[in-house]
PDB file of C-alpha atoms in Angstrom:
ATOM      1  CA  MET A 930      -8.680   9.007  -9.200  1.00  0.00           C
ATOM      2  CA  ILE A 931      -7.897  11.651  -6.589  1.00  0.00           C
ATOM      3  CA  PRO A 932      -8.089   9.248  -3.646  1.00  0.00           C
ATOM      4  CA  LEU A 933      -5.692   6.783  -5.416  1.00  0.00           C
ATOM      5  CA  LEU A 934      -3.222   9.438  -6.357  1.00  0.00           C
ATOM      6  CA  SER A 935      -3.426  10.896  -2.762  1.00  0.00           C
ATOM      7  CA  GLY A 936      -2.863   7.375  -1.406  1.00  0.00           C
ATOM      8  CA  VAL A 937       0.181   6.633  -3.664  1.00  0.00           C
ATOM      9  CA  ILE A 938       1.757  10.016  -2.649  1.00  0.00           C
ATOM     10  CA  GLY A 939       0.969   9.263   1.006  1.00  0.00           C
ATOM     11  CA  VAL A 940       2.329   5.757   0.942  1.00  0.00           C
ATOM     12  CA  SER A 941       5.548   6.906  -0.820  1.00  0.00           C
ATOM     13  CA  ALA A 942       6.147   9.869   1.445  1.00  0.00           C
ATOM     14  CA  GLY A 943       5.178   7.966   4.534  1.00  0.00           C
ATOM     15  CA  THR A 944       7.421   5.001   3.732  1.00  0.00           C
ATOM     16  CA  TYR A 945      10.357   7.217   2.966  1.00  0.00           C
ATOM     17  CA  LEU A 946       9.944   9.232   6.069  1.00  0.00           C
ATOM     18  CA  ALA A 947       8.632   6.747   8.645  1.00  0.00           C
ATOM     19  CA  GLY A 948       9.238   3.308   7.273  1.00  0.00           C
ATOM     20  CA  TRP A 949       6.986   0.433   6.197  1.00  0.00           C
ATOM     21  CA  LEU A 950       4.469   0.905   9.046  1.00  0.00           C
ATOM     22  CA  ALA A 951       3.179   4.026   7.107  1.00  0.00           C
ATOM     23  CA  VAL A 952       1.668   1.596   4.524  1.00  0.00           C
ATOM     24  CA  PRO A 953      -1.310   0.325   6.734  1.00  0.00           C
ATOM     25  CA  VAL A 954      -1.690   3.634   8.287  1.00  0.00           C
ATOM     26  CA  VAL A 955      -2.300   5.385   4.905  1.00  0.00           C
ATOM     27  CA  GLY A 956      -4.322   2.421   3.787  1.00  0.00           C
ATOM     28  CA  ALA A 957      -6.634   2.868   6.773  1.00  0.00           C
ATOM     29  CA  VAL A 958      -7.018   6.517   6.110  1.00  0.00           C
ATOM     30  CA  VAL A 959      -7.781   5.854   2.437  1.00  0.00           C
ATOM     31  CA  GLY A 960     -10.276   3.138   3.378  1.00  0.00           C
ATOM     32  CA  GLY A 961     -11.809   5.164   6.206  1.00  0.00           C
ATOM     33  CA  LEU A 962     -12.471   8.045   3.843  1.00  0.00           C
ATOM     34  CA  GLY A 963     -14.419   5.769   1.487  1.00  0.00           C
ATOM     35  CA  ALA A 964     -12.179   6.164  -1.476  1.00  0.00           C
ATOM     36  CA  GLY A 965     -14.827   6.622  -4.031  1.00  0.00           C
ATOM     37  CA  GLY A 966     -16.968   3.484  -3.261  1.00  0.00           C
ATOM     38  CA  ALA A 967     -14.014   0.948  -3.577  1.00  0.00           C
ATOM     39  CA  PRO A 968     -11.994   1.463  -0.394  1.00  0.00           C
ATOM     40  CA  VAL A 969     -10.162  -1.943  -0.298  1.00  0.00           C
ATOM     41  CA  ARG A 970      -9.198  -1.721  -3.968  1.00  0.00           C
ATOM     42  CA  THR A 971      -8.127   1.866  -3.742  1.00  0.00           C
ATOM     43  CA  ALA A 972      -6.029   1.280  -0.539  1.00  0.00           C
ATOM     44  CA  ALA A 973      -4.412  -1.766  -2.021  1.00  0.00           C
ATOM     45  CA  LEU A 974      -3.424  -0.076  -5.216  1.00  0.00           C
ATOM     46  CA  SER A 975      -2.148   2.955  -3.253  1.00  0.00           C
ATOM     47  CA  GLY A 976       0.114   0.697  -1.318  1.00  0.00           C
ATOM     48  CA  ALA A 977       1.417  -1.089  -4.401  1.00  0.00           C
ATOM     49  CA  GLY A 978       1.714   2.226  -6.246  1.00  0.00           C
ATOM     50  CA  GLY A 979       3.509   3.974  -3.540  1.00  0.00           C
ATOM     51  CA  TRP A 980       6.105   1.191  -3.289  1.00  0.00           C
ATOM     52  CA  ALA A 981       6.412   1.121  -7.159  1.00  0.00           C
ATOM     53  CA  VAL A 982       7.285   4.821  -6.990  1.00  0.00           C
ATOM     54  CA  LEU A 983      10.002   4.176  -4.486  1.00  0.00           C
ATOM     55  CA  LEU A 984      11.403   1.196  -6.505  1.00  0.00           C
ATOM     56  CA  ALA A 985      11.445   3.429  -9.636  1.00  0.00           C
ATOM     57  CA  LEU A 986      13.277   6.172  -7.772  1.00  0.00           C
ATOM     58  CA  GLY A 987      15.665   3.579  -6.422  1.00  0.00           C
ATOM     59  CA  ALA A 988      16.237   2.286  -9.951  1.00  0.00           C
ATOM     60  CA  VAL A 989      17.325   5.718 -11.173  1.00  0.00           C
ATOM     61  CA  ARG A 990      19.925   5.946  -8.442  1.00  0.00           C
ATOM     62  CA  GLY A 991      20.948   2.375  -8.134  1.00  0.00           C
ATOM     63  CA  PRO A 992      20.985  -1.214  -9.469  1.00  0.00           C
ATOM     64  CA  VAL A 993      17.519  -2.350  -8.477  1.00  0.00           C
ATOM     65  CA  ALA A 994      17.366  -5.121 -11.056  1.00  0.00           C
ATOM     66  CA  GLU A 995      20.701  -6.518  -9.884  1.00  0.00           C
ATOM     67  CA  VAL A 996      19.604  -6.468  -6.249  1.00  0.00           C
ATOM     68  CA  ALA A 997      16.322  -8.149  -7.209  1.00  0.00           C
ATOM     69  CA  ASN A 998      18.106 -10.958  -9.101  1.00  0.00           C
ATOM     70  CA  LEU A 999      20.549 -11.496  -6.226  1.00  0.00           C
ATOM     71  CA  THR A1000      17.832 -11.533  -3.639  1.00  0.00           C
ATOM     72  CA  GLY A1001      15.723 -13.834  -5.816  1.00  0.00           C
ATOM     73  CA  ASP A1002      18.695 -16.243  -6.006  1.00  0.00           C
ATOM     74  CA  VAL A1003      19.057 -16.158  -2.170  1.00  0.00           C
ATOM     75  CA  LEU A1004      15.335 -17.040  -1.851  1.00  0.00           C
ATOM     76  CA  GLY A1005      15.558 -20.259  -3.786  1.00  0.00           C
ATOM     77  CA  GLY A1006      16.313 -19.215  -7.379  1.00  0.00           C
ATOM     78  CA  MET A1007      13.307 -16.935  -7.792  1.00  0.00           C
ATOM     79  CA  PRO A1008      13.618 -14.677 -10.889  1.00  0.00           C
ATOM     80  CA  GLY A1009      14.209 -11.048 -10.210  1.00  0.00           C
ATOM     81  CA  TYR A1010      10.812  -9.909 -11.723  1.00  0.00           C
ATOM     82  CA  ALA A1011       9.095 -12.384  -9.340  1.00  0.00           C
ATOM     83  CA  PHE A1012      10.852 -10.934  -6.363  1.00  0.00           C
ATOM     84  CA  LEU A1013       9.719  -7.436  -7.480  1.00  0.00           C
ATOM     85  CA  ALA A1014       6.183  -8.575  -7.873  1.00  0.00           C
ATOM     86  CA  VAL A1015       6.262 -10.061  -4.357  1.00  0.00           C
ATOM     87  CA  ALA A1016       7.755  -6.751  -3.057  1.00  0.00           C
ATOM     88  CA  LEU A1017       4.706  -4.958  -4.509  1.00  0.00           C
ATOM     89  CA  LEU A1018       2.273  -7.550  -3.234  1.00  0.00           C
ATOM     90  CA  LEU A1019       3.205  -6.960   0.446  1.00  0.00           C
ATOM     91  CA  PRO A1020       2.195  -3.241   0.621  1.00  0.00           C
ATOM     92  CA  ALA A1021      -0.984  -4.000  -1.472  1.00  0.00           C
ATOM     93  CA  VAL A1022      -2.124  -6.653   1.182  1.00  0.00           C
ATOM     94  CA  LEU A1023      -1.159  -4.463   4.071  1.00  0.00           C
ATOM     95  CA  ALA A1024      -2.837  -1.271   2.735  1.00  0.00           C
ATOM     96  CA  GLY A1025      -5.883  -3.229   1.496  1.00  0.00           C
ATOM     97  CA  ALA A1026      -6.500  -5.005   4.741  1.00  0.00           C
ATOM     98  CA  ALA A1027      -6.128  -1.817   6.752  1.00  0.00           C
ATOM     99  CA  GLY A1028      -8.335   0.012   4.319  1.00  0.00           C
ATOM    100  CA  GLY A1029     -11.044  -2.738   4.523  1.00  0.00           C
ATOM    101  CA  ALA A1030     -10.942  -2.670   8.355  1.00  0.00           C
ATOM    102  CA  ALA A1031     -11.270   1.066   8.524  1.00  0.00           C
ATOM    103  CA  SER A1032     -14.022   1.078   6.004  1.00  0.00           C
ATOM    104  CA  ALA A1033     -15.940  -1.559   7.956  1.00  0.00           C
ATOM    105  CA  LEU A1034     -15.502   0.395  11.222  1.00  0.00           C
ATOM    106  CA  VAL A1035     -16.730   3.604   9.546  1.00  0.00           C
ATOM    107  CA  GLU A1036     -19.757   1.708   8.254  1.00  0.00           C
ATOM    108  CA  ILE A1037     -20.542   0.203  11.637  1.00  0.00           C
ATOM    109  CA  ARG A1038     -20.346   3.608  13.274  1.00  0.00           C
ATOM    110  CA  ARG A1039     -22.545   5.205  10.629  1.00  0.00           C
ATOM    111  CA  ARG A1040     -25.221   2.558  11.179  1.00  0.00           C
ATOM    112  CA  ARG A1041     -25.162   2.895  14.888  1.00  0.00           C
ATOM    113  CA  THR A1042     -25.386   6.690  14.633  1.00  0.00           C
ATOM    114  CA  ALA A1043     -28.314   6.382  12.168  1.00  0.00           C
ATOM    115  CA  GLY A1044     -30.070   4.005  14.462  1.00  0.00           C
ATOM    116  CA  ARG A1045     -30.077   6.563  17.320  1.00  0.00           C
ATOM    117  CA  ALA A1046     -31.596   9.334  15.238  1.00  0.00           C
TER     118      ALA A1046
END
């Protein structure tokens, strides 16, 4: 639970401060640290959760539902909720892929180090 919560906070703050490129960076950190035995899932949920927090904060200050409906219409008549789902799918894939890659690299390094001992 702590790695997931830390990842959500990291993705939210990183995206707010540095833009969308923070999503795979935080995902790689979460995945590289192991994330409680499920690094890809934890990294992916961190990405989606972080952007969900940003969307929720945006909804408090502005018309997120109206923007989602308008953007969905521009993209071929997609309903607003489908556009929001796709908007959360992107950071989940980015963070999950980076988390999986970082986790694999850490495992490879651990095996190589163990082979030398």
